Short mmCIF file of C-alpha atoms in Angstrom, two decimals:
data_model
loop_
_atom_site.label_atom_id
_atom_site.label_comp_id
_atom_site.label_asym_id
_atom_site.label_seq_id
_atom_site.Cartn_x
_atom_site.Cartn_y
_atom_site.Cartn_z
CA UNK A 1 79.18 290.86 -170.35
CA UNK A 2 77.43 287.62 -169.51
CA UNK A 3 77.49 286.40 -166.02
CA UNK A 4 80.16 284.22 -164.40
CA UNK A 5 79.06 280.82 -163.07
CA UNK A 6 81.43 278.22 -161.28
CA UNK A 7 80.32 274.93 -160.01
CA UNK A 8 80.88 275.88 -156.52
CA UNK A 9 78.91 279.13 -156.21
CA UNK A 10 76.50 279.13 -153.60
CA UNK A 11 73.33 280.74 -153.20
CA UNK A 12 71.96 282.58 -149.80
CA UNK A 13 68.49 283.70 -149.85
CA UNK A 14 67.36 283.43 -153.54
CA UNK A 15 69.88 285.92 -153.80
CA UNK A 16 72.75 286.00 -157.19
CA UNK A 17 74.88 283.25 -156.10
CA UNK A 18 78.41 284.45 -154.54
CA UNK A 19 81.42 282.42 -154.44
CA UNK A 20 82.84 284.48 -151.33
CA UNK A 21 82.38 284.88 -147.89
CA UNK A 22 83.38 287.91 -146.87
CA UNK A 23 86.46 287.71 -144.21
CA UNK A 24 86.04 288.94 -140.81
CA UNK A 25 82.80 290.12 -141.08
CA UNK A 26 81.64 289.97 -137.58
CA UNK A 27 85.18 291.56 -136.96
CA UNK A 28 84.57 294.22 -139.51
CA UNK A 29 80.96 295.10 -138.22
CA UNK A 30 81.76 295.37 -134.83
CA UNK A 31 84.74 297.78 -135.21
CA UNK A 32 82.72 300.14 -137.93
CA UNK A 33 79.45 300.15 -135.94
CA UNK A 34 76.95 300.42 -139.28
CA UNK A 35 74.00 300.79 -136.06
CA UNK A 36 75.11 304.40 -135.85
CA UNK A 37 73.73 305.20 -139.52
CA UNK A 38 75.98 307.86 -142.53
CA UNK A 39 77.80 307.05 -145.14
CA UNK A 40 80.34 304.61 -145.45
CA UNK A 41 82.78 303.64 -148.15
CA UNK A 42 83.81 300.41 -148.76
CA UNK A 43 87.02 300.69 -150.69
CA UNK A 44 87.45 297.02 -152.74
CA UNK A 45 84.17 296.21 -152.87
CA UNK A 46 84.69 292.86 -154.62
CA UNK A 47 81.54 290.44 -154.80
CA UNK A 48 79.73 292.86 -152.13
CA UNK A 49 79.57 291.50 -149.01
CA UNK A 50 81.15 293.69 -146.51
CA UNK A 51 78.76 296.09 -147.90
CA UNK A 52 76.01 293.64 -148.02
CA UNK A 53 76.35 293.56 -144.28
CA UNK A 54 76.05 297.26 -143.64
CA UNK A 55 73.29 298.36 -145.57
CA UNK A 56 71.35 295.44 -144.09
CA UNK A 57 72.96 296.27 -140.22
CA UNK A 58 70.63 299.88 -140.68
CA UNK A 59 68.28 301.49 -143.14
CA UNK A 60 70.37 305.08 -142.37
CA UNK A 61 73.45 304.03 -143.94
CA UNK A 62 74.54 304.68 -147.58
CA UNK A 63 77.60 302.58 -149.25
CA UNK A 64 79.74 303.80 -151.91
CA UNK A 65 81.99 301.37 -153.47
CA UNK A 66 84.62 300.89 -155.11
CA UNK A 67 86.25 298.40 -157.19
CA UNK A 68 88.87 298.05 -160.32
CA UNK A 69 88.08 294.69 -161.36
CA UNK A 70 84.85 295.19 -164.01
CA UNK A 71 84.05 292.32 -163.50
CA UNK A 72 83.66 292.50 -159.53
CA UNK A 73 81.63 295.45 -160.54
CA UNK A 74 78.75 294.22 -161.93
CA UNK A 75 78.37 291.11 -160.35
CA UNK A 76 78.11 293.38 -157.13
CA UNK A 77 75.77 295.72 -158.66
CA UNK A 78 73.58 292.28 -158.77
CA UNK A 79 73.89 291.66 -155.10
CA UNK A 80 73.37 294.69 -154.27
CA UNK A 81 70.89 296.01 -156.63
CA UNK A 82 68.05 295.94 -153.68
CA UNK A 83 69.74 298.75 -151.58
CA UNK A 84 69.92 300.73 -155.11
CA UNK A 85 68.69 304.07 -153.63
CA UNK A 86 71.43 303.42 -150.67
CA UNK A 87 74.08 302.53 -152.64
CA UNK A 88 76.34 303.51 -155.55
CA UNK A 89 79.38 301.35 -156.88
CA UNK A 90 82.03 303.17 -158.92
CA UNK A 91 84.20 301.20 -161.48
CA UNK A 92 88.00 303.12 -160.16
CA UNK A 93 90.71 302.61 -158.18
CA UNK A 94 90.32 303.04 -154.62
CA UNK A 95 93.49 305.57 -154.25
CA UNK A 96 90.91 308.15 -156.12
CA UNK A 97 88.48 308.06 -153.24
CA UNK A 98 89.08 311.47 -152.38
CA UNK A 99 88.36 312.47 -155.85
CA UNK A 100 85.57 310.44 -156.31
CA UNK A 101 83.63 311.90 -153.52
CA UNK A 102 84.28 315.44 -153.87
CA UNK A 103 83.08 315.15 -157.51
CA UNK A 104 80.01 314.30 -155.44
CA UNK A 105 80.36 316.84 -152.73
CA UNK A 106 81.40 314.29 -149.85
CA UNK A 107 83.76 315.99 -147.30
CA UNK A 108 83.67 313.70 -144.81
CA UNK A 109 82.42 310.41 -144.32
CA UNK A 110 81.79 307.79 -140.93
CA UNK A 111 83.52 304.80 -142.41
CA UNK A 112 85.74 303.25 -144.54
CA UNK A 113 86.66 299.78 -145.16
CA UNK A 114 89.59 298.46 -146.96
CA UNK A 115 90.00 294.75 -147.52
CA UNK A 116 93.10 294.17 -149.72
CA UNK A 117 92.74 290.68 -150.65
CA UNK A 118 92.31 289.08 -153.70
CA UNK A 119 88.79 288.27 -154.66
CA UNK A 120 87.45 284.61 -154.86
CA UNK A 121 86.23 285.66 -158.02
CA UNK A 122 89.52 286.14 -158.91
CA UNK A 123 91.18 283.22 -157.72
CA UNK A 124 88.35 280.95 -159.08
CA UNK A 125 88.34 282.06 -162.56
CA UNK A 126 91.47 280.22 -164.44
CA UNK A 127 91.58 283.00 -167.15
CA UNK A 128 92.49 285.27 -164.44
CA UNK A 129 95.53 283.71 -164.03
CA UNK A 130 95.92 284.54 -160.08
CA UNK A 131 95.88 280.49 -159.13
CA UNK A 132 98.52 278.26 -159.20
CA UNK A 133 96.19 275.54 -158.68
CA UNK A 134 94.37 276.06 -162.03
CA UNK A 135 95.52 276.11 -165.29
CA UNK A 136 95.01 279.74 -167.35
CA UNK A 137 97.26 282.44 -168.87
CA UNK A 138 99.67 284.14 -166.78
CA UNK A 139 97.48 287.57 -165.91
CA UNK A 140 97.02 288.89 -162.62
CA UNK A 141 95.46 292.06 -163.88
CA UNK A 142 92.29 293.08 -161.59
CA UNK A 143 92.14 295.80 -163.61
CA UNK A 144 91.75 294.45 -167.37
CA UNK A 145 91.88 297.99 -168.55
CA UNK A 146 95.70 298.23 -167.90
CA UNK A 147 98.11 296.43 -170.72
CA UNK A 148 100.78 294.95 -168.09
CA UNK A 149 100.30 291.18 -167.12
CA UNK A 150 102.40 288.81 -165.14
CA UNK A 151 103.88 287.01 -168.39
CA UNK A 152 105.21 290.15 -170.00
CA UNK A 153 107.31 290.38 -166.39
CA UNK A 154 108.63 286.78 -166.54
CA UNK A 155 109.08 286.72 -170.15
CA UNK A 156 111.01 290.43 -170.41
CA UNK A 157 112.49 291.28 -167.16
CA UNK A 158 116.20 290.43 -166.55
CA UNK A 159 117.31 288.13 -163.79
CA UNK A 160 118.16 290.56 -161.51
CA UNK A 161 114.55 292.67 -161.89
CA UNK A 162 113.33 289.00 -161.43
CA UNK A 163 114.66 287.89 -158.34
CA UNK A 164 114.49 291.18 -156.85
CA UNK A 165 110.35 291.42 -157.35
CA UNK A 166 110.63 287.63 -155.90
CA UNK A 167 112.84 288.90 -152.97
CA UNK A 168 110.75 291.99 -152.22
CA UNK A 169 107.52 291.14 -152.88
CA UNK A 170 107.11 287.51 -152.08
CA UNK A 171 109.80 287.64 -149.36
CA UNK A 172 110.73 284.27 -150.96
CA UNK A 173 114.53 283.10 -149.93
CA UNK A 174 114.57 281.38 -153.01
CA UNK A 175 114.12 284.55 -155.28
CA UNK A 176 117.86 284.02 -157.09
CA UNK A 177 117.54 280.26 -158.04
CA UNK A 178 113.89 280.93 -159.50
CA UNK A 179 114.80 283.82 -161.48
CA UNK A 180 117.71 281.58 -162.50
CA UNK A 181 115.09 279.01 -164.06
CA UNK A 182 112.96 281.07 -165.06
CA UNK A 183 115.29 283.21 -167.39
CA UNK A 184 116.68 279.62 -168.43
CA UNK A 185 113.30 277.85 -168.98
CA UNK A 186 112.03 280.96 -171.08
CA UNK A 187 115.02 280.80 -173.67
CA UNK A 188 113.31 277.71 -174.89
CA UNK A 189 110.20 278.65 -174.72
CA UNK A 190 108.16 281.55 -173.34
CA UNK A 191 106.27 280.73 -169.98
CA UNK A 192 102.49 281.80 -170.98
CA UNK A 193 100.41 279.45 -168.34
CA UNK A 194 99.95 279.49 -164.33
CA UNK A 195 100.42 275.87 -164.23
CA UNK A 196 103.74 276.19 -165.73
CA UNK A 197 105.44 278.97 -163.93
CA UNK A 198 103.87 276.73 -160.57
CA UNK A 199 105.60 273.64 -161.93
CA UNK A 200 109.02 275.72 -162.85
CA UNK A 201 109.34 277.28 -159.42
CA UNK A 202 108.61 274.11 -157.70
CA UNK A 203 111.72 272.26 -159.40
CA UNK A 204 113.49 275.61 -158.38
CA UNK A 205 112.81 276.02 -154.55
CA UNK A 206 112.92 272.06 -154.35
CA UNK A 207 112.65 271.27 -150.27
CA UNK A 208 113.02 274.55 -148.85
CA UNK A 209 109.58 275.72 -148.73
CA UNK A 210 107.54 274.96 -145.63
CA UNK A 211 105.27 271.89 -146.53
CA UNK A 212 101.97 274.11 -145.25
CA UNK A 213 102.21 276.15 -148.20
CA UNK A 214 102.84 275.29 -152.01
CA UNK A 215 106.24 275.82 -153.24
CA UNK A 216 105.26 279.01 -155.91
CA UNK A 217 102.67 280.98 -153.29
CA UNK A 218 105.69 283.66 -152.50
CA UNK A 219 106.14 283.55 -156.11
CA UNK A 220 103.09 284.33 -157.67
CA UNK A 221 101.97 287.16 -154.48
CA UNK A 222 104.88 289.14 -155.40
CA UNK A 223 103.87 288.71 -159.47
CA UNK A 224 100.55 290.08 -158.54
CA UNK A 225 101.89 292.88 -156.17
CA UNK A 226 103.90 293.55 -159.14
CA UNK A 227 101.43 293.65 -161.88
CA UNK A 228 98.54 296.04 -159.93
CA UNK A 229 101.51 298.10 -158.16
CA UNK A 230 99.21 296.84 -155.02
CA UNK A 231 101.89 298.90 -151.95
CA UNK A 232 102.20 302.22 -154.01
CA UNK A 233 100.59 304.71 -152.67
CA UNK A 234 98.65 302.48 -149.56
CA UNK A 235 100.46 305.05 -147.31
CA UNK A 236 98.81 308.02 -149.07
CA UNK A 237 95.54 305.94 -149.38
CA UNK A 238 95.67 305.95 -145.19
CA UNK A 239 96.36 309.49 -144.85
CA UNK A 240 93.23 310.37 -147.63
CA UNK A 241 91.24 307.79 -145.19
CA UNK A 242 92.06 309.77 -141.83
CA UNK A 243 91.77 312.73 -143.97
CA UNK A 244 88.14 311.74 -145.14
CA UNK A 245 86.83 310.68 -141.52
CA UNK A 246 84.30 312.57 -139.61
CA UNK A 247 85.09 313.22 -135.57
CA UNK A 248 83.75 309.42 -134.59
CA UNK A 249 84.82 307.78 -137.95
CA UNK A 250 85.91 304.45 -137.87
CA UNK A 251 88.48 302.67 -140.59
CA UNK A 252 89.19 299.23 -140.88
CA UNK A 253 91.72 297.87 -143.03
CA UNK A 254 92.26 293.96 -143.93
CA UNK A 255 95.43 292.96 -144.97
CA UNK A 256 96.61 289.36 -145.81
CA UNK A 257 100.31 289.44 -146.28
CA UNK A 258 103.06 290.97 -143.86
CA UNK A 259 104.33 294.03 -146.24
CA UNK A 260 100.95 295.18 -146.32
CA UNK A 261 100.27 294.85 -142.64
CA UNK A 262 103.59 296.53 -142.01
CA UNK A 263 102.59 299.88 -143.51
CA UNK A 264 99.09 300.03 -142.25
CA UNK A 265 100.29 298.87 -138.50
CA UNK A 266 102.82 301.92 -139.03
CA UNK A 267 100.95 304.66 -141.07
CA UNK A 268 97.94 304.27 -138.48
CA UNK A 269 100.70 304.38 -135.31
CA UNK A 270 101.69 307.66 -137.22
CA UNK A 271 98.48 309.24 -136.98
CA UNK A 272 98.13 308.27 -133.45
CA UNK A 273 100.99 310.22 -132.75
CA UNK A 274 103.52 307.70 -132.10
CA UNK A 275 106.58 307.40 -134.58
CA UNK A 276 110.18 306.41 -133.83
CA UNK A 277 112.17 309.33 -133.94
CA UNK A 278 114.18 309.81 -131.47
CA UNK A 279 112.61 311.37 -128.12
CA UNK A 280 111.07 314.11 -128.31
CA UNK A 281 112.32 317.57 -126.84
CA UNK A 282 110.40 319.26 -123.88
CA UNK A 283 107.07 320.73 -124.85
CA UNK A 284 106.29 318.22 -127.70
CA UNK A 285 103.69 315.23 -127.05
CA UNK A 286 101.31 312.74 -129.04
CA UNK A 287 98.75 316.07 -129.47
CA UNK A 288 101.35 318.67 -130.21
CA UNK A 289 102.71 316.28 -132.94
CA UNK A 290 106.68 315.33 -133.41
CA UNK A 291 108.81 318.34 -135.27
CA UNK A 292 110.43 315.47 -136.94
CA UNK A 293 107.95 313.41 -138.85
CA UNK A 294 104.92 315.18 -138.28
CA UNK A 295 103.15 312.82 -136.63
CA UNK A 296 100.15 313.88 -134.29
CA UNK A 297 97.53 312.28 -132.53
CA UNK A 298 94.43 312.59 -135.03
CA UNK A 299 92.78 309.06 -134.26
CA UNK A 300 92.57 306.92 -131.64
CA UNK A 301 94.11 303.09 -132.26
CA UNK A 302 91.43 299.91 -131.68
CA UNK A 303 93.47 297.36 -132.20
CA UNK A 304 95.83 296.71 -130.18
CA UNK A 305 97.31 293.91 -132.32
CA UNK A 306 95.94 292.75 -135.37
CA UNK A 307 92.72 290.80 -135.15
CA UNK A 308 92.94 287.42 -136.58
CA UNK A 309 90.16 285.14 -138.20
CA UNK A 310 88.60 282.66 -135.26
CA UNK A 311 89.50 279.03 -135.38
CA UNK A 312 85.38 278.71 -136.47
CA UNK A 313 86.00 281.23 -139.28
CA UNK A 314 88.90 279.23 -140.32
CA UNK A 315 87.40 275.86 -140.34
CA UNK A 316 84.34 277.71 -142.55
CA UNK A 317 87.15 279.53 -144.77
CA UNK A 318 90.36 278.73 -144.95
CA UNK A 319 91.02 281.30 -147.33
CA UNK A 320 91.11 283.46 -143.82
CA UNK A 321 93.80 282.24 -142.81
CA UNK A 322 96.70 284.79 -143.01
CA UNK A 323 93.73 288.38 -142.32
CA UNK A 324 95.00 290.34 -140.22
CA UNK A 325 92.34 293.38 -139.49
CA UNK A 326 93.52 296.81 -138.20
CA UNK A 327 91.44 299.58 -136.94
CA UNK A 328 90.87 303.17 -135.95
CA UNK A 329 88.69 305.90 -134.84
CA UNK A 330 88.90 309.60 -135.30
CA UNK A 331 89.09 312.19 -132.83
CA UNK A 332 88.45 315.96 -132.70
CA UNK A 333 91.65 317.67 -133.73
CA UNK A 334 92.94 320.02 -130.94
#
């Protein structure tokens, strides 16, 4: 496959030019200490520069990354081809992690990152079809393997499947009126281009969408969602995660919309030993674990709330602006 180039790539150090900077980085480093050395897994690797940053933060760590997107694949294996010995990307789905590694007789491991944004390769390319702001066929797929895009959904699914995706997904208030024009604007013709769904679900939400954002944003997040099945199984991804962490292990995860947020902020409560059941009978604590849910204290939370992009990051990347990083730390089981 022959290199992609966009007119705003930029170079850094005579390395492959990126078209990324990778979000919360200083964030990210801090909370995964890479100084202390071990393995560490970087779970959507995209264009490489989370992990980048931690083979270069110590010569005694060793990255293993994953990513679905081919593309993001090899372009990474570029950027990262000079910590070859120290590094090894894997072309899968980061919910077979566990798999993954025990094929290659990792048990534990002392970090894992998770950043669950879309790639700027992604948004950048038109044929992608994840922009609204460029023109290309309605896609979405970061995996190119699977046969599902985002025009099969708004050309086949009924109104109600519509609107409910739109509802759920995008937490758009205007879900019912744009699956409304969208099942009406297809009977004449089928909607095959970003810039025409964009256009269509403008004239649909009219003036009720907040003027900071652009009227189809909601629209096309919850197509996406959709199309990879991005929430299913982000629960079980956590527990594999806490699972996978040796006593001292630190995961971060970056999330950039509220439903994902939601579940990490919760699943990691969970294994901190909180939950909301109701309270707890005598003799039962955080360590113990709740007879309810199960929930026991197996890490320990650093993050208070969720850490947010700097006003300096923001002003460098705007893209940054709805991260929201979440961390943790595991602790010796009792």
């Amino acid at each position: 496959m022959m290199l992609l180039r966009l007119p705003d790539w930029e170079s850094s150090g005579g390395r492959s030019p990126m078209i990324h900077r990778p979000v919360l980085l200083r964030e990210t480093l801090a909370m995964l200490r890479p100084d202390r050395g071990g393995i560490f897994v970087d779970c959507t690797l995209g264009l490489g520069g989370h992990a980048e940053a931690l083979l270069e933060a110590s010569d005694r760590v060793r990255v293993i990354g994953f990513d679905r997107d081919a593309e993001a694949v090899e372009l990474a294996q570029q950027r990262l081809d000079r910590f070859s010995s120290r590094c090894e990307i894997v072309h899968a789905d980061f919910k077979e992690m566990t798999f993954v590694l025990s094929r290659r007789g990792i048990t534990q491991v002392d970090g894992i990152l998770a950043d669950l944004g879309v790639s700027s390769l992604q948004l950048e390319t038109a044929e992608r079809g994840f922009s609204f702001e460029r023109e290309g066929p309605l896609d979405m797929r970061m995996d190119r393997r699977q046969s599902l895009t985002a025009a099969d959904l708004v050309n086949r699914l009924s109104e109600d499947e519509l609107a409910d995706i739109i509802f759920r997904y995008g937490e758009e208030p205007a879900a019912r009126a744009i699956a409304r024009a969208i099942v009406q604007a297809r009977a004449r013709r089928p909607i095959v281009t970003t810039t025409d769904l964009a256009r269509l679900v403008a004239t649909a939400v009219g003036r009720r969408t907040p003027r900071r954002i652009h009227p189809a944003t909601r629209t096309f997040q919850a197509l996406r969602i959709a199309v990879n099945d991005e929430l299913s199984g982000l629960e079980e991804f956590l527990d594999q995660a806490v699972d996978l962490l040796a006593v001292g292990g630190r995961l971060v995860v970056i999330s950039f919309h509220s439903l994902e947020d939601r579940i990490v902020k919760r699943r990691l409560r969970f294994h901190a030993g909180r939950c909301d059941c109701p309270p707890l009978p005598p003799g039962f604590d955080e360590v113990s674990g709740c007879p309810l849910c199960g929930a026991r204290r197996r890490v320990e939370l650093l993050t208070r709330k969720a850490v947010r992009p700097s006003e300096t990051e923001l002003q460098e990347n705007p893209r940054a602006r709805s991260a929201r990083l979440r961390a943790c730390l595991r602790l010796e089981e009792r």
